[in-house]
Structures are given as C-alpha cells and as structure tokens.
Coordinates of C-alpha atoms and ligand atoms in Angstrom, one line a residue:
M4 CA 18.8 27.9 -1.4
K5 CA 20.4 24.3 -0.5
I6 CA 19.1 22.4 1.8
N7 CA 20.5 18.6 2.8
V8 CA 18.0 15.4 2.7
V9 CA 19.5 12.8 5.0
N10 CA 18.4 9.2 6.0
P11 CA 17.4 9.6 9.2
L12 CA 18.0 6.0 10.1
T13 CA 21.6 6.2 9.0
K14 CA 22.1 9.9 9.1
E15 CA 24.1 9.7 6.2
E16 CA 24.2 12.0 3.6
L17 CA 21.6 10.7 0.7
Y18 CA 21.2 14.8 -1.4
T19 CA 21.3 17.9 -2.0
I20 CA 18.0 19.4 -3.9
E21 CA 18.4 23.2 -4.7
S22 CA 15.3 25.7 -4.2
A23 CA 13.1 26.3 -7.5
K24 CA 13.9 29.8 -9.2
E25 CA 11.5 32.0 -9.2
E26 CA 11.4 33.3 -12.1
G27 CA 10.8 29.3 -13.6
L28 CA 8.2 29.8 -11.5
Q29 CA 5.2 31.9 -13.9
K30 CA 7.3 28.7 -16.7
V31 CA 5.9 26.3 -15.2
F32 CA 2.4 27.5 -14.8
D33 CA 2.2 28.4 -18.0
T34 CA 3.5 24.6 -19.6
A35 CA 0.8 22.9 -16.6
K36 CA -1.8 25.8 -18.4
N37 CA -1.3 24.4 -21.1
A38 CA -1.1 20.0 -20.1
Q39 CA -4.8 21.7 -18.6
Q40 CA -6.3 22.0 -22.2
K41 CA -5.2 18.1 -22.8
I42 CA -6.0 17.3 -19.9
A43 CA -10.5 18.9 -20.2
A44 CA -10.6 17.6 -23.9
L45 CA -10.3 13.6 -22.3
S46 CA -13.0 11.9 -21.6
I47 CA -13.4 10.8 -17.9
Q48 CA -13.0 7.1 -19.1
D49 CA -9.0 8.7 -21.0
R50 CA -8.3 10.1 -17.9
V51 CA -9.4 6.8 -15.2
K52 CA -6.4 5.4 -18.3
E53 CA -3.8 7.0 -17.2
V54 CA -4.2 6.7 -13.7
V55 CA -4.6 3.3 -13.8
K56 CA -0.9 3.0 -15.5
I57 CA 0.5 5.0 -12.3
S58 CA -1.1 2.4 -10.3
D59 CA 0.7 -0.8 -12.9
Y60 CA 3.7 0.7 -12.5
L61 CA 3.3 1.6 -8.4
I62 CA 2.5 -2.7 -7.8
E63 CA 5.3 -3.7 -10.6
H64 CA 8.1 -1.1 -8.9
Y65 CA 7.1 -1.6 -5.3
K66 CA 10.4 -2.5 -4.1
S67 CA 11.8 -0.4 -5.6
I68 CA 10.2 2.7 -4.8
C69 CA 9.2 1.2 -1.3
E70 CA 13.1 1.0 -1.0
R71 CA 13.7 5.2 -1.6
V72 CA 10.9 5.8 1.1
V73 CA 11.6 3.9 3.3
S74 CA 15.2 6.0 3.3
E75 CA 14.0 9.4 3.5
T76 CA 11.2 8.7 5.6
G77 CA 13.4 6.1 8.2
K78 CA 9.6 4.1 8.1
T79 CA 10.0 0.8 7.8
A80 CA 9.1 -1.7 5.0
F81 CA 6.0 -2.3 5.7
E82 CA 4.6 0.7 6.3
A83 CA 5.7 2.1 3.0
L84 CA 4.2 -0.6 1.6
S85 CA 0.8 -1.6 3.2
N86 CA 0.2 2.6 4.1
E87 CA 1.4 4.6 1.0
L88 CA 1.6 1.9 -2.1
F89 CA -1.5 0.1 -1.2
G90 CA -3.5 2.9 -0.1
I91 CA -2.6 4.6 -3.8
C92 CA -3.5 1.6 -5.2
D93 CA -6.5 0.4 -3.9
M94 CA -8.4 4.6 -4.3
I95 CA -7.3 4.9 -7.8
D96 CA -9.5 1.3 -8.2
Y97 CA -12.3 3.2 -6.1
Y98 CA -11.3 5.6 -9.0
R99 CA -11.5 3.7 -11.7
D100 CA -15.5 2.5 -11.3
Q101 CA -16.7 5.7 -9.7
A102 CA -15.3 8.3 -11.5
V103 CA -17.4 8.7 -13.7
K104 CA -20.1 8.5 -12.6
I105 CA -19.5 11.1 -9.5
L106 CA -18.3 13.4 -12.1
K107 CA -21.0 13.5 -15.1
P108 CA -23.7 15.8 -14.4
Q109 CA -26.1 15.8 -11.9
K110 CA -30.4 15.8 -12.6
V111 CA -31.6 18.1 -9.8
H112 CA -35.4 18.5 -8.5
T113 CA -37.0 21.7 -10.1
S114 CA -39.3 23.4 -8.3
L115 CA -43.2 23.0 -10.0
V116 CA -43.3 26.8 -10.1
L117 CA -40.4 26.4 -13.0
M118 CA -42.7 24.9 -14.7
G119 CA -41.0 24.1 -18.1
K120 CA -36.9 24.9 -16.5
K121 CA -34.8 21.4 -16.5
S122 CA -32.2 22.2 -13.8
R123 CA -28.5 19.9 -14.1
I124 CA -25.0 20.6 -11.9
E125 CA -21.9 19.5 -13.9
F126 CA -18.4 19.9 -12.8
D127 CA -16.1 21.9 -14.3
P128 CA -12.5 21.3 -13.8
M129 CA -10.9 24.8 -12.1
G130 CA -7.6 24.3 -14.3
T131 CA -4.2 24.3 -11.8
V132 CA -3.9 23.1 -8.7
L133 CA -1.2 23.5 -6.0
I134 CA -0.6 21.1 -3.6
I135 CA 1.9 21.4 -1.2
A136 CA 2.3 18.1 0.6
P137 CA 4.2 17.3 4.5
W138 CA 7.2 15.0 4.9
N139 CA 5.4 11.6 6.8
Y140 CA 3.4 10.2 3.6
P141 CA 5.5 12.0 0.6
L142 CA 4.4 9.2 -2.3
I143 CA 0.1 9.3 -0.7
Q144 CA 0.5 13.0 0.2
C145 CA 1.1 13.4 -3.2
F146 CA -0.9 10.8 -5.9
V147 CA -3.4 10.6 -3.4
P148 CA -4.6 15.3 -5.0
S149 CA -2.6 14.9 -7.3
I150 CA -4.8 11.3 -8.8
L151 CA -7.8 13.3 -8.3
A152 CA -7.2 17.2 -9.0
F153 CA -6.4 15.3 -12.2
L154 CA -9.4 13.5 -12.1
A155 CA -11.5 15.9 -12.5
G156 CA -9.5 17.9 -15.5
N157 CA -7.3 19.9 -13.6
A158 CA -3.2 20.2 -14.2
V159 CA -1.1 19.6 -10.6
V160 CA 1.8 21.7 -9.6
Y161 CA 3.4 19.6 -6.8
K162 CA 5.8 20.7 -4.4
P163 CA 7.0 17.6 -1.7
S164 CA 8.4 18.6 1.8
E165 CA 12.4 20.0 1.8
I166 CA 12.4 16.9 4.2
T167 CA 11.9 14.1 2.8
P168 CA 11.8 16.0 -1.8
M169 CA 11.8 12.2 -2.7
K170 CA 14.0 14.3 -6.0
G171 CA 13.9 12.4 -9.3
L172 CA 11.0 9.5 -7.3
Y173 CA 8.3 11.2 -9.2
E174 CA 9.0 11.8 -12.7
E175 CA 10.1 8.3 -12.7
I176 CA 6.9 7.3 -11.6
L177 CA 4.8 9.4 -14.0
D178 CA 7.2 8.9 -16.7
G179 CA 8.2 5.0 -16.1
A180 CA 3.6 4.4 -16.4
G181 CA 4.4 6.4 -19.2
F182 CA 2.0 9.0 -17.4
M183 CA 0.8 12.0 -19.6
K184 CA 3.1 14.6 -20.2
D185 CA 2.7 17.4 -17.9
A186 CA 0.1 16.7 -16.3
I187 CA 1.5 16.6 -12.9
Q188 CA 5.0 19.1 -11.9
I189 CA 7.4 18.7 -9.8
V190 CA 8.9 21.5 -7.8
Y191 CA 11.4 21.2 -5.0
G192 CA 12.8 23.0 -2.4
G193 CA 11.1 24.7 0.8
K194 CA 8.5 27.6 2.1
E195 CA 10.1 29.8 0.4
T196 CA 8.7 27.8 -2.7
G197 CA 5.5 27.1 -1.7
A198 CA 4.7 30.8 -0.7
A199 CA 6.3 31.9 -4.0
L200 CA 4.4 28.9 -6.2
I201 CA 1.0 30.5 -4.4
E202 CA 1.7 33.6 -6.2
Q203 CA 1.0 32.0 -9.3
K204 CA -1.9 32.2 -8.2
P205 CA -3.3 28.2 -8.2
D206 CA -6.3 28.1 -9.2
K207 CA -6.5 26.5 -6.1
I208 CA -4.5 24.8 -3.2
H209 CA -4.6 21.4 -1.2
F210 CA -2.2 22.1 1.2
T211 CA -1.7 19.3 4.3
G212 CA 0.7 19.7 6.8
S213 CA 0.9 22.2 10.3
T214 CA -2.2 24.2 10.9
R215 CA 0.5 26.8 11.7
A216 CA 1.1 26.8 7.7
G217 CA -1.7 26.7 7.0
K218 CA -2.4 29.3 8.4
Q219 CA 0.5 31.3 6.8
I220 CA -1.1 29.7 3.5
M221 CA -4.6 30.7 4.1
A222 CA -3.8 33.7 4.4
A223 CA -1.2 33.9 1.6
A224 CA -4.2 32.7 -0.6
A225 CA -6.1 35.3 0.6
N226 CA -4.9 37.8 -1.1
H227 CA -5.8 35.9 -4.7
L228 CA -8.8 34.5 -3.6
I229 CA -8.2 31.7 -4.2
P230 CA -9.8 28.5 -2.6
V231 CA -8.0 26.2 -0.6
D232 CA -8.3 22.4 1.5
L233 CA -6.7 22.9 4.9
E234 CA -5.3 19.1 5.8
L235 CA -3.9 20.2 8.9
G236 CA -2.8 18.2 12.4
G237 CA -4.7 16.0 14.9
K238 CA -5.3 15.2 18.0
D239 CA -7.0 12.2 18.0
P240 CA -8.2 11.1 21.5
A241 CA -9.2 7.0 21.0
I242 CA -11.7 6.0 23.7
V243 CA -12.3 2.3 24.9
F244 CA -15.5 1.3 26.9
E245 CA -15.3 -1.2 30.0
D246 CA -16.9 -4.5 27.6
V247 CA -13.6 -4.7 24.8
D248 CA -12.3 -7.7 23.8
I249 CA -8.9 -6.8 25.9
E250 CA -6.5 -8.4 24.1
K251 CA -8.5 -7.7 20.5
T252 CA -8.2 -3.1 21.3
A253 CA -4.8 -3.4 22.7
N254 CA -3.5 -4.3 20.0
G255 CA -5.1 -1.8 17.6
L256 CA -4.5 1.3 20.2
V257 CA -1.2 -0.1 19.7
W258 CA -1.0 0.0 15.8
A259 CA -2.9 3.0 15.7
A260 CA -0.9 5.0 18.2
F261 CA 3.0 4.2 16.5
T262 CA 2.7 3.0 13.2
N263 CA 4.4 4.7 10.9
A264 CA 6.7 5.9 14.7
G265 CA 3.3 7.5 15.4
Q266 CA 3.4 10.6 12.7
S267 CA 0.4 10.2 11.3
C268 CA -2.0 12.9 11.7
T269 CA -4.4 11.0 13.3
S270 CA -2.8 8.7 15.6
I271 CA -3.7 8.1 18.5
E272 CA -2.5 10.5 20.7
R273 CA -4.7 10.6 23.6
C274 CA -6.2 7.6 24.4
Y275 CA -9.1 7.0 27.9
V276 CA -9.8 3.7 29.2
H277 CA -12.5 2.7 31.6
E278 CA -11.6 2.5 35.1
N279 CA -13.2 -0.5 35.1
I280 CA -10.4 -1.6 32.6
F281 CA -8.2 0.7 33.2
D282 CA -4.8 -1.6 34.7
K283 CA -5.6 -4.8 32.2
M284 CA -5.6 -2.9 29.3
T285 CA -2.2 -0.6 30.6
K286 CA -0.8 -4.0 30.9
T287 CA -1.5 -5.5 27.7
I288 CA -1.1 -2.6 26.2
V289 CA 2.6 -2.2 27.6
A290 CA 2.8 -6.4 27.5
I291 CA 2.3 -6.0 23.5
T292 CA 4.6 -2.5 22.4
N293 CA 7.3 -4.5 24.6
K294 CA 6.7 -6.8 22.0
L295 CA 7.9 -4.9 19.3
R296 CA 10.4 -4.9 17.1
V297 CA 12.3 -0.8 16.4
V298 CA 14.3 0.4 14.0
N299 CA 18.3 -0.1 14.5
H300 CA 20.7 2.1 13.0
E301 CA 23.5 0.5 12.5
C302 CA 20.6 -2.7 10.1
E303 CA 19.2 -1.3 7.8
D304 CA 18.3 -4.8 6.3
C305 CA 16.1 -5.9 10.2
E306 CA 12.9 -6.6 10.5
A307 CA 10.8 -4.3 12.3
D308 CA 7.3 -3.2 13.7
V309 CA 8.3 0.4 14.4
G310 CA 10.2 2.3 12.5
C311 CA 12.6 6.2 13.9
M312 CA 11.4 9.7 13.5
T313 CA 12.0 11.6 10.0
A314 CA 12.7 15.5 11.2
D315 CA 14.9 15.6 13.8
F316 CA 12.9 19.1 14.8
Q317 CA 10.2 16.5 14.7
L318 CA 12.1 14.3 17.9
K319 CA 13.5 17.3 19.6
K320 CA 8.8 18.3 20.1
V321 CA 8.2 14.7 21.4
E322 CA 11.3 15.1 23.8
D323 CA 10.3 17.8 25.2
Q324 CA 6.9 16.8 25.8
L325 CA 7.4 13.5 27.3
K326 CA 10.4 16.3 29.4
D327 CA 7.5 18.3 30.6
A328 CA 4.7 15.4 31.0
T329 CA 7.2 13.4 33.6
A330 CA 7.9 16.5 34.8
K331 CA 4.6 16.5 36.2
G332 CA 4.3 13.4 37.5
A333 CA 3.5 11.5 34.4
K334 CA 4.3 7.8 34.5
I335 CA 7.0 6.0 31.7
H336 CA 6.6 2.4 31.7
C337 CA 8.1 1.4 28.6
G338 CA 10.2 3.6 25.4
G339 CA 10.4 7.4 26.3
T340 CA 14.2 7.5 26.0
T341 CA 15.7 7.9 22.8
V342 CA 18.6 5.9 21.9
A343 CA 22.0 8.0 21.9
G344 CA 22.8 9.4 19.0
T345 CA 20.0 8.4 16.9
Q346 CA 16.4 9.2 15.2
I347 CA 15.0 6.3 16.9
I348 CA 12.6 6.8 20.7
P349 CA 11.4 3.4 21.2
P350 CA 7.5 3.6 21.6
T351 CA 5.7 4.7 24.6
V352 CA 4.2 5.0 26.8
L353 CA 2.8 7.2 29.6
T354 CA 0.3 7.3 32.4
N355 CA -0.7 9.1 35.6
V356 CA -0.9 11.7 32.2
T357 CA -3.4 14.9 33.3
G358 CA -4.6 17.9 31.0
D359 CA -2.0 20.3 31.9
M360 CA 1.1 18.4 29.9
E361 CA 1.6 19.7 27.2
I362 CA 1.8 15.9 25.4
I363 CA -2.7 15.9 25.5
K364 CA -2.5 19.6 24.6
E365 CA -0.5 20.1 22.0
E366 CA -0.1 17.9 18.7
T367 CA 3.0 15.1 19.5
F368 CA 3.4 13.7 16.3
G369 CA 5.7 10.5 17.4
P370 CA 5.5 6.7 19.2
I371 CA 3.9 8.1 22.4
L372 CA 0.7 6.7 23.6
P373 CA -0.8 8.6 27.0
I374 CA -3.4 6.6 28.9
V375 CA -5.7 8.7 31.1
K376 CA -8.0 6.9 33.3
F377 CA -12.4 7.5 32.9
S378 CA -15.3 6.9 35.0
T379 CA -18.9 8.0 32.8
E380 CA -19.7 8.4 28.8
E381 CA -20.1 11.9 29.8
E382 CA -16.7 12.3 31.4
V383 CA -15.4 10.9 29.0
I384 CA -16.8 12.8 25.3
K385 CA -15.9 15.9 27.0
M386 CA -12.4 14.8 28.4
A387 CA -12.0 13.8 24.0
N388 CA -13.9 16.5 22.6
D389 CA -11.8 18.9 24.5
S390 CA -8.7 19.6 22.7
E391 CA -8.0 22.8 19.6
Y392 CA -8.1 19.6 16.6
G393 CA -10.9 18.0 15.2
L394 CA -9.6 15.2 13.2
S395 CA -10.2 11.7 14.0
A396 CA -11.7 9.9 16.6
S397 CA -12.5 6.0 17.9
V398 CA -14.3 4.5 19.5
W399 CA -14.4 0.2 21.2
S400 CA -16.9 -1.2 22.2
K401 CA -18.6 -4.4 22.4
D402 CA -22.4 -2.1 22.0
L403 CA -22.7 -0.5 19.0
K404 CA -25.2 1.4 20.3
R405 CA -23.1 3.2 23.3
A406 CA -20.8 3.7 19.7
D407 CA -22.9 5.3 17.9
R408 CA -24.0 8.0 20.5
V409 CA -20.5 8.7 22.0
T410 CA -19.0 9.2 18.0
A411 CA -22.7 11.3 17.6
A412 CA -21.2 13.4 20.9
L413 CA -17.6 13.9 18.6
K414 CA -16.4 16.9 17.3
V415 CA -14.1 15.6 15.0
G416 CA -14.3 14.6 11.6
N417 CA -13.6 11.3 11.4
V418 CA -14.5 8.4 13.9
S419 CA -13.9 4.6 13.9
I420 CA -15.7 2.3 15.7
N421 CA -13.5 -0.9 17.3
N422 CA -10.7 0.4 14.6
H423 CA -8.5 3.3 14.8
M424 CA -7.9 5.3 11.8
L425 CA -9.1 2.9 9.6
T426 CA -11.9 6.4 7.5
E427 CA -8.4 6.6 5.4
G428 CA -8.6 2.8 4.5
N429 CA -11.8 3.3 2.8
P430 CA -11.3 6.0 -0.7
A431 CA -15.4 6.7 -0.7
L432 CA -15.0 7.8 2.0
P433 CA -14.5 12.1 2.0
F434 CA -11.5 12.6 4.5
G435 CA -11.3 16.6 6.7
G436 CA -10.4 18.4 9.6
I437 CA -12.9 20.9 11.6
K438 CA -10.7 23.4 14.2
N439 CA -7.7 23.9 13.9
S440 CA -7.6 20.6 12.0
G441 CA -8.3 21.8 9.3
F442 CA -11.1 22.3 6.7
G443 CA -12.2 20.6 3.6
R444 CA -12.3 17.0 2.5
Y445 CA -11.3 15.6 -0.3
K446 CA -11.9 11.5 -1.6
G447 CA -15.4 10.2 -1.6
D448 CA -17.0 12.2 -4.4
M449 CA -15.8 15.5 -2.8
G450 CA -12.7 14.5 -3.9
L451 CA -13.1 15.2 -6.8
H452 CA -15.6 17.3 -6.2
T453 CA -13.7 19.8 -4.5
F454 CA -11.2 19.9 -7.4
C455 CA -14.4 21.2 -9.5
N456 CA -16.4 24.6 -11.2
V457 CA -19.8 23.0 -9.7
K458 CA -21.3 25.2 -11.9
S459 CA -24.9 25.3 -11.6
I460 CA -27.5 24.6 -15.1
I461 CA -30.8 25.9 -15.3
S462 CA -32.6 25.2 -18.8
G463 CA -35.8 26.0 -20.6
P464 CA -36.6 26.9 -24.7
N465 CA -36.5 29.7 -26.1
N466 CA -40.2 30.8 -26.3
K467 CA -42.9 33.5 -27.0
V468 CA -42.9 33.9 -23.2
I469 CA -42.2 36.5 -21.3
E470 CA -42.2 35.7 -17.7
P471 CA -44.7 36.8 -14.9
H472 CA -42.1 37.1 -12.6
W473 CA -39.5 40.0 -15.2
Y474 CA -40.8 44.2 -15.7
P475 CA -43.3 45.2 -15.4
F476 CA -44.4 44.6 -12.4
T477 CA -48.1 45.6 -12.2
K478 CA -50.6 45.5 -9.6
P479 CA -52.8 42.4 -10.4
K480 CA -49.4 40.4 -10.3
S481 CA -48.2 41.6 -6.7
D482 CA -52.4 40.5 -6.3
T483 CA -51.6 37.9 -7.3
F484 CA -48.5 36.7 -6.0
P485 CA -49.4 36.2 -2.1
E486 CA -52.5 34.0 -3.3
L487 CA -50.0 32.0 -5.6
M488 CA -47.1 31.7 -1.9
H489 CA -49.7 30.5 -0.1
A490 CA -50.9 28.4 -2.6
F491 CA -47.7 26.7 -2.6
F492 CA -46.1 27.1 0.2
T493 CA -48.7 25.8 3.3
R494 CA -48.6 21.9 3.2
P495 CA -51.3 20.2 2.6
R496 CA -50.4 22.8 -0.6
K497 CA -53.8 23.8 -2.3
W498 CA -52.6 21.9 -5.8
I499 CA -55.6 23.0 -7.2
K500 CA -55.9 27.0 -6.3
F501 CA -52.1 26.4 -6.6
A502 CA -52.8 25.6 -10.8
L503 CA -55.7 28.2 -11.4
I504 CA -53.2 31.2 -10.4
G505 CA -50.7 29.8 -12.5
L506 CA -52.8 29.7 -15.3
K507 CA -53.9 33.2 -14.6
L508 CA -50.1 34.0 -13.5
D509 CA -48.5 32.6 -16.3
P510 CA -50.5 34.7 -19.6
M511 CA -49.1 37.7 -17.4
G512 CA -46.3 38.6 -18.6
N513 CA -47.3 38.7 -22.0
K514 CA -50.1 40.6 -21.7
E515 CA -48.7 43.4 -19.5
K516 CA -45.1 42.8 -22.0
I517 CA -43.0 46.3 -21.4
K518 CA -44.6 48.3 -25.4
L519 CA -42.2 49.2 -27.7
E520 CA -42.4 51.1 -30.3
D521 CA -43.3 50.1 -34.2
Ligands
NAD607 P1 4.9 21.7 7.4 O1 2.8 23.0 7.6 O2 6.3 22.9 7.9 O3 5.1 21.8 6.5 C1 3.6 21.3 5.0 C2 5.0 21.9 3.5 O4 4.4 23.1 3.7 C3 6.2 21.4 3.6 O5 6.1 20.9 1.8 C4 6.6 23.4 3.5 O6 7.4 24.0 2.6 C5 5.2 23.3 3.4 N1 4.8 25.1 3.6 C6 5.2 25.8 5.2 N2 5.5 26.9 5.7 C7 5.2 27.0 4.8 C8 4.3 28.8 3.6 N3 4.1 29.4 5.0 N4 3.9 28.6 2.2 C9 3.7 28.0 1.7 N5 4.4 26.3 2.1 C10 4.9 26.5 3.4 O7 4.4 20.2 8.3 P2 4.9 19.5 8.2 O8 6.2 19.5 9.5 O9 5.7 18.9 6.7 O10 4.1 18.4 8.0 C11 3.8 17.4 9.6 C12 2.4 18.2 10.4 O11 2.0 18.3 9.1 C13 1.5 18.0 10.9 O12 1.4 19.1 12.1 C14 0.3 16.6 10.1 O13 -0.6 16.3 11.5 C15 -0.1 17.6 9.2 N6 -0.5 16.5 8.4 C16 -1.8 16.6 7.8 C17 -2.0 15.4 7.1 C18 -4.0 15.5 7.2 O14 -5.0 15.6 6.8 N7 -4.9 16.5 7.7 C19 -2.1 14.5 6.4 C20 -0.2 14.1 7.9 C21 0.3 15.3 7.4

C-alpha cells in the first residue's frame, strides 16, 4: 500500500511511503534475533555507551532534525526541541547513571524457614520488542521506549505512525550516531503493517496510541500470549483551588492545554476552577491565550507558540466536538474557528460546559480548553474521576496538604502538583495510565524492568541434606509442621521454640528418607 505524507501546515505533499511487504517481515525479525544475541552479550555499560551516541548526535544535529519533525507534524520548532529532543537526551542522561544499578541482580530477603538459601532477582532480556507509535511525538515515541528496550538487552522493531513516518530520519540518526547495527530496525506502514508485525510473534509489544487500537492490539497479542504495555488516550483534568497565584497558574494551564496544539495524551482537557476565582481565572486565561502567536501557513519561518493540527481526521473530531458543545450551550471566549483551508485551529477557551458534552466525555486531542466551575473539594474529585480515562491530572493550590489529599483521591496514573504533565519531565518517574488509558509503566526503574524477563532465583548448597518438606510425608513431620507454624508465624515470634523445632525437623528429612534398594 502507498501512503502519501503531507506537511500539515502547508499541505504540500512531501513523499510517499510504501507499506513494508509481509514477506519481508520474517527477515526483519530474523535480523533482530541475531542482533539481540550481540546486544545481550554487551555489558550494560557498553549498552549505555551506545545510547549516549544517540544523544550526542541529537545535540549536534538538532536543527535539521527539528526542521524535519516540524515539517511532518506542524508543531513549532521550540516544541520539537524542548518536548522531543530535550526529552530524549534527558532520559539518556538519567539512565547513563542509573541503568547498571537498575539492571544488576537484586538480592532479596530469604525467610529463616529457608535457612542456608540465598535469593536474588535477575533481569534478563526478553528478545525482540515491537514498538508501535502514534504521530504526536514521533521522535520521543520512538527513542524513549526503543532505548529502554535496548538497555535491557533487547533488539527493537519500531513502526512509526503512517501520518508522520519521518522516512529515513531514524536511520539517519542511528547510522549517523554510529549506533549498533540492526539493534533498532524501522518498519514503515499503516495499521495493517502493525498487525502483520504482531503476527511475527515479538517477545513484547509496547504500544502507544488510541484506546481503540490498543484493544485490537491486545486481542491480537492474546492469540500468541505476547505481553503488552498499552499507553493510550487521556482526558486530563486540572483542578484549580481558590488560593492559587492567578497569573502563574493561568500561564501553566494555558501551556499545558495548548502545547503541541493540544495533541498530547496528557494535555489538559478539562479545567475545574473554584467558583471564588472562576471569573478572574477565566479572564486571565483568555487574555494570555489571546497573546499566543499561532502558526501561519503562509510563513513557515515565522515564530509561533502554537502549531497546527497534525492529522486532518483529528481536526474534524475537534470541530465536531466544538459544534456539539456550542449546540448544547457552551460559550467560546477565543479561537473556535479553523483558519479556512488549513489545519490551523487557534487555541480555544470554553465555559458553560456540562458533563453531557462530547468535549467533556471524549478525548479531544486538540487546542481546546473547557473551563468548569466547582464549589467543593468533594465535588471536584467526583467530577475529575468521572471519566473513562485515567492517564494524568494536576492539582493547583498553595495548600500542599490539600493538594496531596486530592492527589490521593484521583484515579489516574500520574499527578503533577502546581504544574501539569511534569511527571513526564522526570525520567525517574514511571509513566502510564489506568482505566481506558491503558496499563503498564515505562521510565524509572520500571522502564527497564518492563522490557525484562524478571527471573527469580533461589540457591542452596548441594550437600547431603534431604529437605524436610520433601517425600515421604510421615506422621512425625505432619505433627511437627503445625508446631513450627505456630512458633514462627505468631507475633512476637517464639524464637526458642522455633529453633528447637527446627533442630528436630531439619534432620527428619534424612532420617525418614525413602530407602533405596542396594
Ligand atoms: P492510533 O491508535 O490510530 O495509531 C497508533 C499506531 O498504531 C500507528 O502506528 C498505527 O499505524 C498503529 N495501529 C493502529 N491500529 C492498529 C492495529 N489494529 N494493529 C497494529 N497497529 C495498529 O493512534 P494515533 O491517532 O496515531 O495517536 C493518537 C492517540 O495516541 C491518542 O489517543 C493519544 O492519546 C494516544 N497517545 C497516548 C500516549 C500515552 O503515552 N498514553 C502518548 C501519545 C499518544
């Protein structure tokens, strides 16, 4: 299948991609299998050295890389730099110091009833990880999971979105950086290609995208019992209490609603503001929004704060939600109308929004900020949790005790206090959602462990001792075990009794062992 790739700002046709042929996919996975053996043979320090090459390359070639990202996504140059390139380098910087510690075998507690044994956990590579990505952050969605999977010792097969395939760019970065050959392979194509890749039975699937596709991918993976991480959509609430600094908070809310033209899974999509400051906060948000410079389709080089929508179908969804909201009584304070003949929709602020509107129920994924009034803490927690999604949220207040209390009550995977989507800015924090936002966590320690076969090991000496819990099950053993349980599991433990029973039980295995014929 041929897919045309367009510049969403200028509508210029950039190039065409040909979906990968199914016959070739087996070869991709064979190549990955071979590469994986070499990756697994590298020490973790050596894997770290490989990924640092990517960071060095990105820093040196940031300008041309950002230009490429801008031309296919329609985001602003600063967003390409700060949200994508910086994010990847920051993540690499974190794991540069942490990977060895996170992946080294961990000693764990061994109960006294297993006296003489030692327990540890080892983190083995899984094999080949398939990563399927959406179009909103084409660089970060590729490199963050791919690098984590690689550090954990896996080979990666990466399928970018057909909307922003960035054809050749990933290869240019990997080859230009001198990154290990074949460790990360790129396969282009649409969802059929994604589905065909799953049939190659990767050892793990890391999927980022819509809830709809997530369900299909999980069903396909279930046929082969392939483990999946699903990073899906969101409908993030921001909760703003009456004691906030209005100007600072309004600036934060505006940024978090409109950055990447609202096409972030953790954009603010519902903003709940306390009734005492509702009018003032709305006025300040609208005033700041009106000052934002929106991209201009006739001036690609002009400085801008807010980009255009990347996908035409997503723009249509945003327009439909706005129509539904206004038909049901929502008031538009600014924005609201697409620039004719373009995919530019200026940042839009809405009030008079109610829970029956699509704009409050469905993921919007566009530069729209609906503001809703609330009166009490209890009420706002209920409204925030009243969603099929559970990705992230934010709580804004000077009262940090209250913010912590509300945070504890929120049914989401991530919360930022007096900020929004900032948990994603810290590579030490695991990221992921609950409910229709998916499951699985990446980044932090879990970000490496999720790409590992977590192997539990217990080790004891190979001496002549026959364990008392082995065959045969005799009456003396059956009588002694309850005594041991009582001494050991009741608190305070009865140490002396436990030791005496242990001394009796330990030799029992040998005493009563099954006698073999000579
Ligand atoms: P999408 O689900 O349509 O596509 C994502 C990727 O999956 C694409 O590469 C596509 O080709 C592939 N795909 C789709 N159906 C498939 C199938 N049945 N089998 C195999 N592959 C398939 O999503 P999108 O429109 O590209 O991205 C937008 C969505 O991504 C939004 O819902 C957004 O919230 C979500 N997202 C989530 C996160 C997160 O971390 N939670 C981050 C970014 C985006």
